[in-house]
Coordinates of C-alpha atoms and ligand atoms in Angstrom, one line a residue:
Chain A
X30 CA -2.4 8.5 11.8
X31 CA -3.6 4.9 14.7
X32 CA -6.5 5.4 13.1
X33 CA -5.4 5.3 9.2
X34 CA -4.1 1.7 10.4
X35 CA -6.4 0.8 12.7
X36 CA -9.4 0.8 9.5
X37 CA -6.2 -1.5 8.1
X38 CA -5.9 -4.0 10.2
X39 CA -9.9 -4.1 10.2
X40 CA -9.9 -5.4 7.1
X41 CA -7.2 -7.7 7.4
X42 CA -9.5 -9.8 9.1
X43 CA -12.1 -10.2 7.2
X44 CA -12.6 -13.7 6.0
X45 CA -10.2 -15.5 9.0
X46 CA -12.5 -15.5 11.4
X47 CA -11.8 -13.7 13.9
X48 CA -15.2 -11.9 13.7
X49 CA -17.0 -15.3 14.7
X50 CA -14.3 -16.0 17.5
X51 CA -15.6 -13.2 19.2
X52 CA -19.1 -14.0 18.6
X53 CA -18.8 -17.7 19.9
X54 CA -16.5 -16.6 22.7
X55 CA -19.2 -15.0 25.2
X56 CA -22.2 -17.4 23.3
X57 CA -20.5 -20.7 24.5
X58 CA -19.6 -19.4 28.1
X59 CA -23.0 -19.0 28.2
X60 CA -23.8 -21.4 26.3
X61 CA -22.8 -24.0 29.2
X62 CA -25.1 -22.1 31.2
X63 CA -27.7 -23.4 29.4
X64 CA -27.1 -26.7 29.4
X65 CA -26.5 -26.5 32.8
X66 CA -29.3 -24.9 34.1
X67 CA -31.6 -27.7 31.2
X68 CA -30.3 -30.5 33.1
X69 CA -31.1 -29.2 36.6
X70 CA -33.0 -25.7 37.0
X71 CA -34.5 -26.6 40.1
X72 CA -32.0 -28.4 41.5
X73 CA -29.9 -24.6 40.9
X74 CA -32.5 -22.2 42.4
X75 CA -33.2 -23.9 45.4
X76 CA -29.1 -23.4 46.2
X77 CA -29.8 -19.6 46.5
X78 CA -32.4 -16.9 48.0
X79 CA -30.7 -14.9 45.1
X80 CA -30.8 -16.7 41.5
X81 CA -30.1 -13.6 39.7
X82 CA -26.6 -14.1 41.6
X83 CA -26.3 -18.1 41.4
X84 CA -26.9 -17.6 37.8
X85 CA -24.0 -14.7 37.4
X86 CA -21.2 -17.1 38.9
X87 CA -21.9 -19.0 37.1
X88 CA -21.6 -17.2 34.5
X89 CA -17.6 -16.0 35.6
X90 CA -17.0 -19.5 36.6
X91 CA -16.3 -20.1 32.6
X92 CA -15.9 -16.6 31.5
X93 CA -12.8 -15.9 32.5
X94 CA -11.2 -19.2 31.0
X95 CA -13.2 -18.7 27.9
X96 CA -11.3 -14.9 28.2
X97 CA -7.8 -16.2 28.5
X98 CA -8.3 -18.0 25.4
X99 CA -9.4 -16.0 23.3
X100 CA -7.0 -13.5 23.8
X101 CA -4.9 -17.0 23.4
X102 CA -6.1 -17.3 19.7
X103 CA -6.9 -14.1 18.6
X104 CA -3.1 -12.6 19.6
X105 CA -1.5 -15.3 17.3
X106 CA -4.3 -15.2 14.2
X107 CA -3.6 -11.2 14.5
X108 CA 0.5 -11.8 14.9
X109 CA -0.4 -14.4 11.3
X110 CA -1.8 -12.1 9.2
X111 CA 0.8 -10.5 9.6
X112 CA 3.6 -13.7 9.3
X113 CA 2.0 -15.8 6.5
X114 CA 4.4 -13.9 4.0
X115 CA 6.3 -11.7 6.3
X116 CA 3.3 -8.7 6.3
X117 CA 5.9 -6.7 8.4
X118 CA 8.0 -5.5 5.7
X119 CA 5.8 -4.3 4.2
X120 CA 3.5 -2.6 7.0
X121 CA 7.2 -1.6 8.3
X122 CA 7.9 0.6 5.0
X123 CA 5.2 2.3 4.8
X124 CA 5.3 5.9 6.5
X125 CA 3.9 4.9 9.6
X126 CA 5.9 4.1 12.6
X127 CA 6.1 1.3 14.5
X128 CA 5.2 2.6 17.4
X129 CA 2.1 3.1 15.6
X130 CA 1.8 -0.2 14.3
X131 CA 2.1 -2.3 17.4
X132 CA -0.6 0.4 18.9
X133 CA -2.8 -0.7 15.9
X134 CA -2.4 -3.9 16.5
X135 CA -3.3 -4.1 20.4
X136 CA -6.3 -1.3 19.6
X137 CA -8.1 -3.8 17.6
X138 CA -7.6 -6.9 20.0
X139 CA -9.2 -4.6 22.8
X140 CA -12.2 -3.5 20.6
X141 CA -12.7 -7.9 20.0
X142 CA -12.7 -8.4 23.6
X143 CA -14.8 -5.7 24.3
X144 CA -17.5 -6.1 22.4
X145 CA -16.8 -10.1 22.9
X146 CA -17.6 -8.6 27.1
X147 CA -20.3 -6.3 26.3
X148 CA -21.6 -9.4 23.9
X149 CA -21.8 -11.8 27.0
X150 CA -23.9 -9.5 29.3
X151 CA -26.0 -9.5 26.8
X152 CA -26.1 -13.0 26.3
X153 CA -26.3 -13.7 30.0
X154 CA -29.1 -11.0 30.8
X155 CA -31.0 -12.8 27.7
X156 CA -30.3 -16.2 28.9
X157 CA -31.6 -15.0 32.7
X158 CA -35.2 -13.0 31.2
X159 CA -35.6 -17.0 29.7
X160 CA -34.5 -18.3 32.8
X161 CA -37.4 -15.4 34.9
X162 CA -34.0 -16.0 37.5
X163 CA -36.2 -12.8 39.3
X164 CA -37.8 -9.5 38.3
X165 CA -35.2 -7.3 40.0
X166 CA -32.4 -7.3 36.7
X167 CA -28.5 -6.9 38.3
X168 CA -28.0 -4.9 35.6
X169 CA -25.2 -3.3 36.9
X170 CA -23.1 -6.4 38.2
X171 CA -24.0 -7.6 34.9
X172 CA -21.9 -5.4 32.9
X173 CA -19.5 -5.9 36.0
X174 CA -19.0 -9.1 35.6
X175 CA -18.5 -9.4 31.7
X176 CA -16.2 -5.5 32.2
X177 CA -14.6 -6.2 35.3
X178 CA -12.5 -9.6 33.7
X179 CA -11.8 -7.7 30.5
X180 CA -10.0 -5.8 32.2
X181 CA -8.1 -7.5 34.4
X182 CA -7.3 -9.3 31.2
X183 CA -5.3 -6.9 29.9
X184 CA -1.6 -7.9 31.3
X185 CA -2.8 -11.5 29.3
X186 CA -3.2 -9.4 26.3
X187 CA -0.1 -7.6 26.4
X188 CA 2.4 -9.7 27.6
X189 CA 0.3 -13.0 24.2
X190 CA 0.8 -9.9 21.4
X191 CA 4.6 -8.6 22.7
X192 CA 5.4 -12.7 22.3
X193 CA 3.5 -13.4 19.7
X194 CA 4.6 -10.2 16.6
X195 CA 8.1 -11.0 18.5
X196 CA 8.9 -14.3 18.1
X197 CA 10.1 -16.0 15.0
X198 CA 9.1 -19.3 16.1
X199 CA 5.3 -18.6 17.0
X200 CA 5.6 -22.2 18.6
X201 CA 6.5 -19.9 21.7
X202 CA 3.5 -17.9 21.4
X203 CA 1.6 -20.8 21.5
X204 CA 3.2 -22.9 24.4
X205 CA 2.5 -19.7 26.1
X206 CA -1.4 -19.7 25.2
X207 CA -1.5 -23.0 26.7
X208 CA 0.2 -22.3 30.3
X209 CA -2.3 -19.5 30.6
X210 CA -5.6 -21.0 29.7
X211 CA -4.6 -23.6 32.0
X212 CA -3.6 -21.1 34.8
X213 CA -6.6 -19.3 34.2
X214 CA -8.1 -22.9 34.4
X215 CA -6.8 -23.8 38.2
X216 CA -7.2 -20.0 39.3
X217 CA -8.6 -20.9 42.9
X218 CA -5.2 -22.3 43.5
X219 CA -2.6 -19.7 42.2
X220 CA -1.4 -17.0 44.6
X221 CA -2.9 -13.1 44.3
X222 CA -0.3 -12.1 42.1
X223 CA -0.1 -14.7 39.0
X224 CA -1.2 -12.3 36.2
X225 CA -3.6 -14.9 34.7
X226 CA -5.1 -14.9 37.8
X227 CA -6.5 -11.5 37.5
X228 CA -9.5 -12.0 35.3
X229 CA -10.9 -14.0 37.7
X230 CA -11.8 -11.6 40.2
X231 CA -10.7 -13.5 43.0
X232 CA -8.1 -12.0 45.4
X233 CA -7.9 -12.5 49.9
X234 CA -8.9 -9.1 50.1
X235 CA -12.2 -10.8 48.2
X236 CA -12.1 -7.1 45.9
X237 CA -12.6 -7.1 41.9
X238 CA -11.8 -4.1 41.9
X239 CA -8.4 -4.2 43.1
X240 CA -8.0 -7.1 40.2
X241 CA -9.3 -4.0 37.4
X242 CA -6.8 -2.1 38.7
X243 CA -4.3 -4.6 39.2
X244 CA -5.1 -5.4 35.1
X245 CA -4.6 -2.0 33.9
X246 CA -2.0 -1.0 35.3
X247 CA 0.4 -3.1 34.6
X248 CA -1.1 -3.8 31.5
X249 CA 0.4 -1.1 30.5
X250 CA 3.6 -1.5 32.1
X251 CA 3.9 -4.9 29.9
X252 CA 2.3 -3.3 26.7
X253 CA 5.0 0.0 26.6
X254 CA 7.6 -3.6 27.7
X255 CA 6.5 -5.5 24.7
X256 CA 6.2 -2.3 22.1
X257 CA 10.0 -0.9 22.7
X258 CA 11.0 -4.7 22.1
X259 CA 8.8 -4.1 19.1
X260 CA 10.3 -0.8 18.2
X261 CA 13.6 -1.5 18.7
X262 CA 13.5 -4.8 16.7
X263 CA 15.1 -5.2 13.2
X264 CA 11.5 -6.1 10.4
X265 CA 13.6 -9.3 8.6
Chain B
X28 CA 24.6 15.8 -9.6
X29 CA 21.6 15.5 -7.1
X30 CA 21.4 12.4 -5.8
X31 CA 18.2 10.7 -4.9
X32 CA 19.8 8.3 -2.8
X33 CA 23.1 8.4 -0.8
X34 CA 24.6 6.4 1.4
X35 CA 27.9 7.3 3.7
X36 CA 29.8 4.2 4.9
X37 CA 27.1 2.0 4.9
X38 CA 27.5 -1.0 7.2
X39 CA 25.4 -3.9 8.5
X40 CA 26.8 -6.8 11.3
X41 CA 25.1 -9.5 12.2
X42 CA 27.5 -11.0 15.4
X43 CA 31.2 -11.5 13.7
X44 CA 30.0 -11.6 10.4
X45 CA 29.8 -8.0 8.4
X46 CA 26.9 -8.6 5.8
X47 CA 27.1 -5.2 4.0
X48 CA 30.7 -3.2 5.1
X49 CA 31.2 1.0 4.2
X50 CA 29.2 1.1 1.3
X51 CA 29.0 4.8 -0.3
X52 CA 25.8 4.2 -2.8
X53 CA 25.1 7.2 -4.6
X54 CA 22.1 7.2 -7.4
X55 CA 21.5 10.4 -9.8
X56 CA 17.7 11.5 -10.4
X57 CA 15.9 9.6 -12.6
X58 CA 18.7 6.2 -13.5
X59 CA 17.7 2.9 -13.1
X60 CA 20.9 1.9 -10.8
X61 CA 21.2 -1.9 -11.3
X62 CA 22.9 -3.0 -8.0
X63 CA 24.5 -6.4 -8.8
X64 CA 26.2 -9.4 -6.5
X65 CA 26.0 -12.5 -6.2
X66 CA 23.7 -14.8 -3.1
X67 CA 24.9 -13.3 -0.1
X68 CA 26.4 -10.3 -0.9
X69 CA 24.4 -8.3 0.8
X70 CA 21.9 -6.4 -1.1
X71 CA 18.8 -6.7 0.6
X72 CA 20.4 -6.2 3.9
X73 CA 21.1 -2.8 1.8
X74 CA 18.3 -2.0 0.5
X75 CA 16.6 -3.4 4.2
X76 CA 18.5 -0.5 5.1
X77 CA 18.4 2.0 2.6
X78 CA 14.3 1.8 4.1
X79 CA 14.8 1.4 7.9
X80 CA 13.0 -2.3 8.0
X81 CA 16.8 -1.9 9.2
X82 CA 18.7 -0.1 11.7
X83 CA 22.2 0.3 10.1
X84 CA 25.4 -0.7 12.1
X85 CA 27.5 2.0 11.2
X86 CA 27.2 4.8 8.5
X87 CA 24.0 6.7 7.6
X88 CA 21.6 6.8 4.7
X89 CA 20.1 10.4 3.6
X90 CA 17.4 8.7 0.5
X91 CA 15.9 12.7 -1.2
X92 CA 18.6 14.6 0.5
X93 CA 17.0 13.7 4.1
X94 CA 18.6 11.6 6.6
X95 CA 16.0 8.7 7.2
X96 CA 17.0 8.4 10.6
X97 CA 15.4 11.9 10.7
X98 CA 12.9 12.1 7.7
X99 CA 11.5 8.4 7.5
X100 CA 7.8 9.0 7.1
X101 CA 8.1 11.7 5.1
X102 CA 10.5 10.4 2.7
X103 CA 8.6 6.5 3.3
X104 CA 5.9 8.9 1.9
X105 CA 7.7 8.7 -1.8
X106 CA 9.4 5.5 -2.1
X107 CA 7.8 2.6 -3.0
X108 CA 9.6 -1.0 -2.3
X109 CA 9.3 -4.7 -3.1
X110 CA 11.8 -6.5 -0.4
X111 CA 12.5 -11.0 -1.4
X112 CA 8.9 -11.6 -1.9
X113 CA 6.0 -9.9 -2.4
X114 CA 4.1 -9.5 1.0
X115 CA 0.3 -9.7 0.5
X116 CA -2.8 -11.8 2.5
X117 CA -3.6 -13.9 0.4
X118 CA -7.3 -13.9 2.6
X119 CA -7.9 -10.5 0.3
X120 CA -8.6 -10.2 -2.8
X121 CA -5.8 -8.2 -5.2
X122 CA -8.0 -5.2 -4.8
X123 CA -8.4 -5.5 -0.7
X124 CA -4.8 -5.8 -0.9
X125 CA -3.9 -2.9 -2.8
X126 CA -6.9 -0.9 -0.4
X127 CA -5.3 -1.8 3.2
X128 CA -2.3 0.2 1.1
X129 CA -4.3 2.9 0.4
X130 CA -6.3 3.2 3.3
X131 CA -2.4 3.9 5.7
X132 CA -2.3 6.6 2.0
X133 CA -4.9 8.3 2.5
X134 CA -5.3 8.6 -1.6
X135 CA -7.4 8.6 -4.2
X136 CA -9.6 5.1 -5.0
X137 CA -9.0 6.0 -8.3
X138 CA -5.5 4.8 -7.7
X139 CA -5.9 1.1 -7.6
X140 CA -8.1 0.8 -10.1
X141 CA -5.1 2.4 -12.6
X142 CA -2.0 0.4 -10.7
X143 CA -4.3 -2.6 -11.6
X144 CA -4.0 -1.6 -14.8
X145 CA -0.9 -1.1 -15.1
X146 CA 0.3 -4.6 -13.9
X147 CA -2.8 -6.3 -15.9
X148 CA -4.4 -7.5 -13.0
X149 CA -7.8 -5.5 -13.6
X150 CA -9.6 -8.7 -14.3
X151 CA -9.0 -10.6 -11.7
X152 CA -9.0 -8.1 -9.3
X153 CA -11.7 -9.8 -6.9
X154 CA -10.2 -12.9 -6.7
X155 CA -8.7 -14.0 -3.5
X156 CA -4.5 -13.6 -4.1
X157 CA -4.0 -17.2 -2.2
X158 CA -5.6 -18.6 -6.0
X159 CA -2.8 -16.3 -8.0
X160 CA 0.1 -18.1 -9.3
X161 CA 3.9 -16.7 -8.9
X162 CA 4.0 -13.4 -11.1
X163 CA 1.0 -12.4 -10.4
X164 CA 1.8 -12.7 -6.9
X165 CA 5.0 -11.2 -8.2
X166 CA 3.1 -8.3 -10.5
X167 CA -0.1 -7.2 -7.4
X168 CA 3.5 -6.6 -4.8
X169 CA 5.2 -4.2 -8.2
X170 CA 1.3 -2.9 -8.0
X171 CA 1.7 -2.2 -4.4
X172 CA 5.0 -0.5 -4.7
X173 CA 4.0 1.8 -7.3
X174 CA 0.6 3.1 -5.5
X175 CA 0.7 5.9 -4.4
X176 CA 2.2 7.5 -7.4
X177 CA 6.0 6.8 -5.6
X178 CA 9.4 9.3 -6.7
X179 CA 12.1 6.9 -5.9
X180 CA 11.3 2.6 -6.1
X181 CA 13.1 -0.2 -4.9
X182 CA 12.7 -3.3 -6.1
X183 CA 14.7 -6.3 -4.5
X184 CA 15.0 -9.2 -7.1
X185 CA 11.7 -8.5 -9.5
X186 CA 11.7 -11.0 -11.6
X187 CA 12.6 -13.4 -9.7
X188 CA 10.9 -16.6 -10.4
X189 CA 9.1 -15.3 -12.5
X190 CA 8.9 -16.9 -16.8
X191 CA 10.6 -15.1 -19.5
X192 CA 7.7 -14.1 -20.7
X193 CA 7.2 -12.5 -17.2
X194 CA 10.8 -11.5 -17.2
X195 CA 10.1 -9.2 -20.5
X196 CA 6.7 -7.9 -19.2
X197 CA 8.6 -6.6 -16.0
X198 CA 11.7 -5.0 -17.6
X199 CA 9.5 -3.4 -20.6
X200 CA 7.1 -2.1 -17.3
X201 CA 9.8 -0.7 -14.9
X202 CA 12.2 0.6 -18.8
X203 CA 9.0 2.5 -19.3
X204 CA 8.3 4.7 -15.4
X205 CA 11.6 6.6 -15.4
X206 CA 10.0 8.9 -18.8
X207 CA 6.7 8.5 -17.9
X208 CA 6.8 8.9 -14.5
X209 CA 10.6 10.7 -14.0
X210 CA 11.2 8.1 -10.6
X211 CA 14.3 6.9 -9.5
X212 CA 14.6 3.0 -9.6
X213 CA 17.0 0.9 -7.7
X214 CA 16.7 -3.2 -8.9
X215 CA 18.9 -5.9 -7.2
X216 CA 19.5 -8.9 -9.7
X217 CA 21.9 -11.6 -9.2
X218 CA 22.0 -12.1 -13.0
X219 CA 24.0 -8.9 -15.4
X220 CA 22.2 -10.0 -18.2
X221 CA 19.1 -8.4 -16.0
X222 CA 20.9 -5.3 -14.8
X223 CA 22.0 -5.1 -18.2
X224 CA 19.1 -4.2 -20.5
X225 CA 17.7 -2.1 -18.2
X226 CA 20.3 -0.7 -15.4
X227 CA 21.0 2.9 -16.7
X228 CA 24.4 2.8 -13.5
X229 CA 25.3 -0.1 -12.3
X230 CA 26.8 -1.2 -8.8
X231 CA 28.7 -4.2 -7.8
X232 CA 28.4 -6.0 -4.5
X233 CA 30.2 -8.5 -3.5
X234 CA 30.3 -9.9 0.4
X235 CA 29.7 -6.3 1.6
X236 CA 31.5 -4.0 -0.6
X237 CA 30.9 -1.6 -3.5
X238 CA 33.2 -2.6 -5.8
X239 CA 32.4 -0.8 -8.3
X240 CA 29.5 1.9 -9.5
X241 CA 29.6 3.8 -12.8
X242 CA 27.1 3.8 -15.7
X243 CA 26.7 1.7 -17.7
X244 CA 29.5 2.2 -20.6
X245 CA 32.1 2.3 -18.3
X246 CA 31.3 -1.5 -17.3
X247 CA 30.9 -2.2 -20.7
X248 CA 34.1 0.1 -20.9
X249 CA 35.4 -3.0 -19.4
X250 CA 34.6 -6.6 -21.6
X251 CA 35.8 -5.3 -24.3
X252 CA 37.0 -8.2 -26.5
X253 CA 40.5 -9.4 -26.5
X254 CA 42.6 -11.5 -28.8
X255 CA 44.3 -14.2 -27.7
X256 CA 47.5 -16.9 -29.3
X257 CA 47.9 -19.6 -28.7
X258 CA 52.0 -21.3 -29.7
X259 CA 54.2 -23.5 -28.6
X260 CA 56.6 -22.3 -26.0
X261 CA 55.2 -19.5 -24.7
X262 CA 56.7 -18.1 -22.5
X263 CA 60.2 -17.9 -25.1
X264 CA 57.1 -16.4 -27.3
X265 CA 56.1 -14.1 -25.6
X266 CA 59.3 -12.9 -24.9
X267 CA 60.3 -11.5 -27.9
X268 CA 57.0 -10.5 -29.0
X269 CA 57.9 -8.3 -26.0
X270 CA 61.0 -7.5 -27.6
X271 CA 60.3 -7.2 -30.4
X272 CA 57.7 -4.3 -29.0
X273 CA 54.7 -4.9 -28.8
X274 CA 52.4 -4.9 -26.4
X275 CA 51.0 -8.7 -25.0
X276 CA 51.1 -9.9 -21.4
X277 CA 50.7 -14.3 -20.8
X278 CA 47.4 -15.4 -19.4
X279 CA 46.4 -18.5 -18.8
X280 CA 48.7 -20.5 -21.0
X281 CA 47.4 -18.2 -23.4
X282 CA 49.1 -14.6 -25.1
X283 CA 47.0 -11.7 -24.8
X284 CA 47.3 -8.5 -27.1
X285 CA 46.4 -6.0 -26.0
X286 CA 46.1 -3.6 -29.3
X287 CA 43.6 -5.6 -31.2
X288 CA 43.9 -3.5 -34.5
X289 CA 43.8 -5.9 -37.5
X290 CA 47.7 -4.5 -38.4
X291 CA 48.5 -4.6 -34.6
X292 CA 47.1 -8.3 -34.4
X293 CA 48.9 -9.9 -38.6
X294 CA 52.9 -7.7 -36.6
X295 CA 52.6 -9.8 -33.8
X296 CA 51.6 -13.1 -36.2
X297 CA 54.5 -11.8 -38.5
X298 CA 56.5 -11.8 -36.0
X299 CA 56.4 -15.2 -35.0
X300 CA 56.2 -16.5 -37.6
X301 CA 59.5 -15.1 -37.7
X302 CA 61.5 -16.2 -34.7
X303 CA 59.9 -19.8 -35.8
X304 CA 57.5 -20.0 -33.2
X305 CA 54.4 -22.4 -34.2
X306 CA 51.1 -21.0 -34.3
X307 CA 47.8 -22.8 -32.9
X308 CA 45.8 -21.6 -33.3
X309 CA 45.1 -16.6 -33.0
X310 CA 41.6 -15.9 -31.7
X311 CA 38.8 -13.7 -30.3
X312 CA 37.1 -13.4 -26.2
X313 CA 34.6 -11.7 -27.7
X314 CA 35.1 -10.8 -23.1
X315 CA 30.9 -10.0 -21.6
X316 CA 29.8 -8.2 -18.8
X317 CA 29.2 -11.8 -17.5
X318 CA 33.4 -11.9 -18.0
X319 CA 33.6 -9.1 -16.0
X320 CA 31.2 -9.8 -12.9
X321 CA 32.7 -12.7 -12.4
X322 CA 36.4 -11.8 -12.4
X323 CA 34.7 -8.7 -10.2
X324 CA 33.7 -11.2 -7.9
X325 CA 35.6 -14.0 -8.2
X326 CA 38.7 -11.6 -7.9
X327 CA 37.7 -9.5 -5.3
X328 CA 39.5 -6.1 -5.5
X329 CA 38.6 -3.1 -6.3
X330 CA 38.5 -2.2 -9.3
Ligands
LIG423 N1 18.5 -11.5 9.7 C1 19.7 -11.4 9.7 N2 20.9 -12.2 10.1 C2 22.1 -13.1 10.2 N3 22.1 -12.8 9.0 C3 21.4 -11.9 8.6 C4 21.1 -11.8 8.2 N4 20.4 -11.2 7.3 C5 21.0 -11.6 6.7 N5 22.0 -12.5 6.9 C6 22.7 -12.5 6.4 O1 24.1 -11.4 5.5 C7 24.2 -11.7 4.2 C8 23.6 -11.2 2.7 O2 22.4 -10.8 3.0 P1 21.6 -10.8 2.2 O3 19.7 -11.3 2.3 O4 22.0 -9.2 2.3 O5 22.4 -10.9 0.6 P2 22.2 -10.6 -1.4 O6 23.1 -10.1 -1.6 O7 20.3 -10.5 -0.8 O8 21.7 -12.6 -1.2 P3 20.7 -13.3 -2.5 O9 20.7 -12.7 -4.0 O10 20.9 -14.0 -2.1 O11 19.4 -12.3 -2.6 C9 23.8 -12.9 4.5 O12 25.6 -13.3 4.6 C10 23.7 -13.3 5.1 O13 23.8 -15.3 5.7
LIG424 MG1 18.8 -11.3 -1.0

């Protein structure tokens, strides 16, 4: 059942610019470094002995922010496809459970964001190689700093999907999204418990894995809460 | 009798307001059930509950003799619906819209071309729905409802916003379906004239109450014509008629004769003339279905 719905959702996001955004996000993040290194490469290379590590830290200064922004945009696009002509009622009248409908939306979003993360790793790698940062390419670190923020951002995704699907007024998810983006931009000063800080992988213990585990756990919890609320509500 | 849809004391509250009040709907197999009611009567709310889009506040729904809350997915496999305005994805073509549904039903692709043919959208199948006219969108909605060859078709005001030729076209399409495909149809409307032309069974909903439910013939019986007399001194005229053993009623300042044969009317007139009442007019009122519908819904009492 879920496979059919995912196939349906993939068809529905056609021509909506969603695939383009999935590509644009990671590209934009690396493009910022292209400008950065393009303008002052010599200076930046002086800053550290490990040029790859320094480069990765530069890239990941912007990726959490792009991720949160991407989540806000993608979830609201996803919801708007159904809200536009109240597709929810047609969807709910199909022989599928509301649980599956919600799970399918979440699955497609996770797939898109995961793809974005992989693209981020690929783009970072390519530009790093182009910059000639050294022969010892830290593949694992590159992957880690692309995938970890995504896993740590799952609670934000679950929250945004929930708000976007149950709000009658689409101003609400957009407001939540904008706040999230602003918060993620100021991750340094946020307390550790705020979910918008987690994709930055910062915490008082200096252990990114903590954010990943919290992301997975609270992502699952917020997902279940959102889904139960969605199932409980009447469809207009 | 085998009922395809059967509700028991179906009720829906929104806060204090009761939108649907203890409705016992019965739709026999193979019928076209006309679900009539003025705006805000609760038709759409009832239909939403039949599809499980809304949970009843009280009461139950059975479709194909199975309880909706127990067997919802199995029931919905055999139900096609169009509730209020059609839902569609404007950025997709008509074909893609149907393909999205087909993926979920898991039926062959040929069913898409078939329904497009049926609602005469084959020519524009590959155009984005964004540019469709209202009538085309409505037809696409009906195609979506028919895609998986349902046994029960639920159409909520399917001719809403269509021009006369569009209305006739949809009506003819709906009329053909029970015979050609053996389906049972529930069609709602606030226009009696529309129901009158296609329904075989009628349910009238008013302020959440189902105030009438029977065959269209029974409904038409209520609409038999009346003979009305306009006379001088009507109070006494009426009394003199009753005294003479003629069945009559005083109605809106007119005398209404209960027996309408030529002979009985002549007898009443003769009796009035004989008693020196002036007769201004003798008229026949063709009670229309519209008339009874209005009467039913304004008097708000059960028939
Ligand atoms: N989601 C809702 N929340 C609150 N009230 C509602 C809701 N949906 C419907 N109502 C109320 O229920 C009543 C019945 O509405 P419904 O849409 O079922 O009527 P209808 O018979 O379909 O009318 P129409 O011919 O205009 O389509 C109305 O008074 C409406 O205001
Ligand atoms: Mg309605």
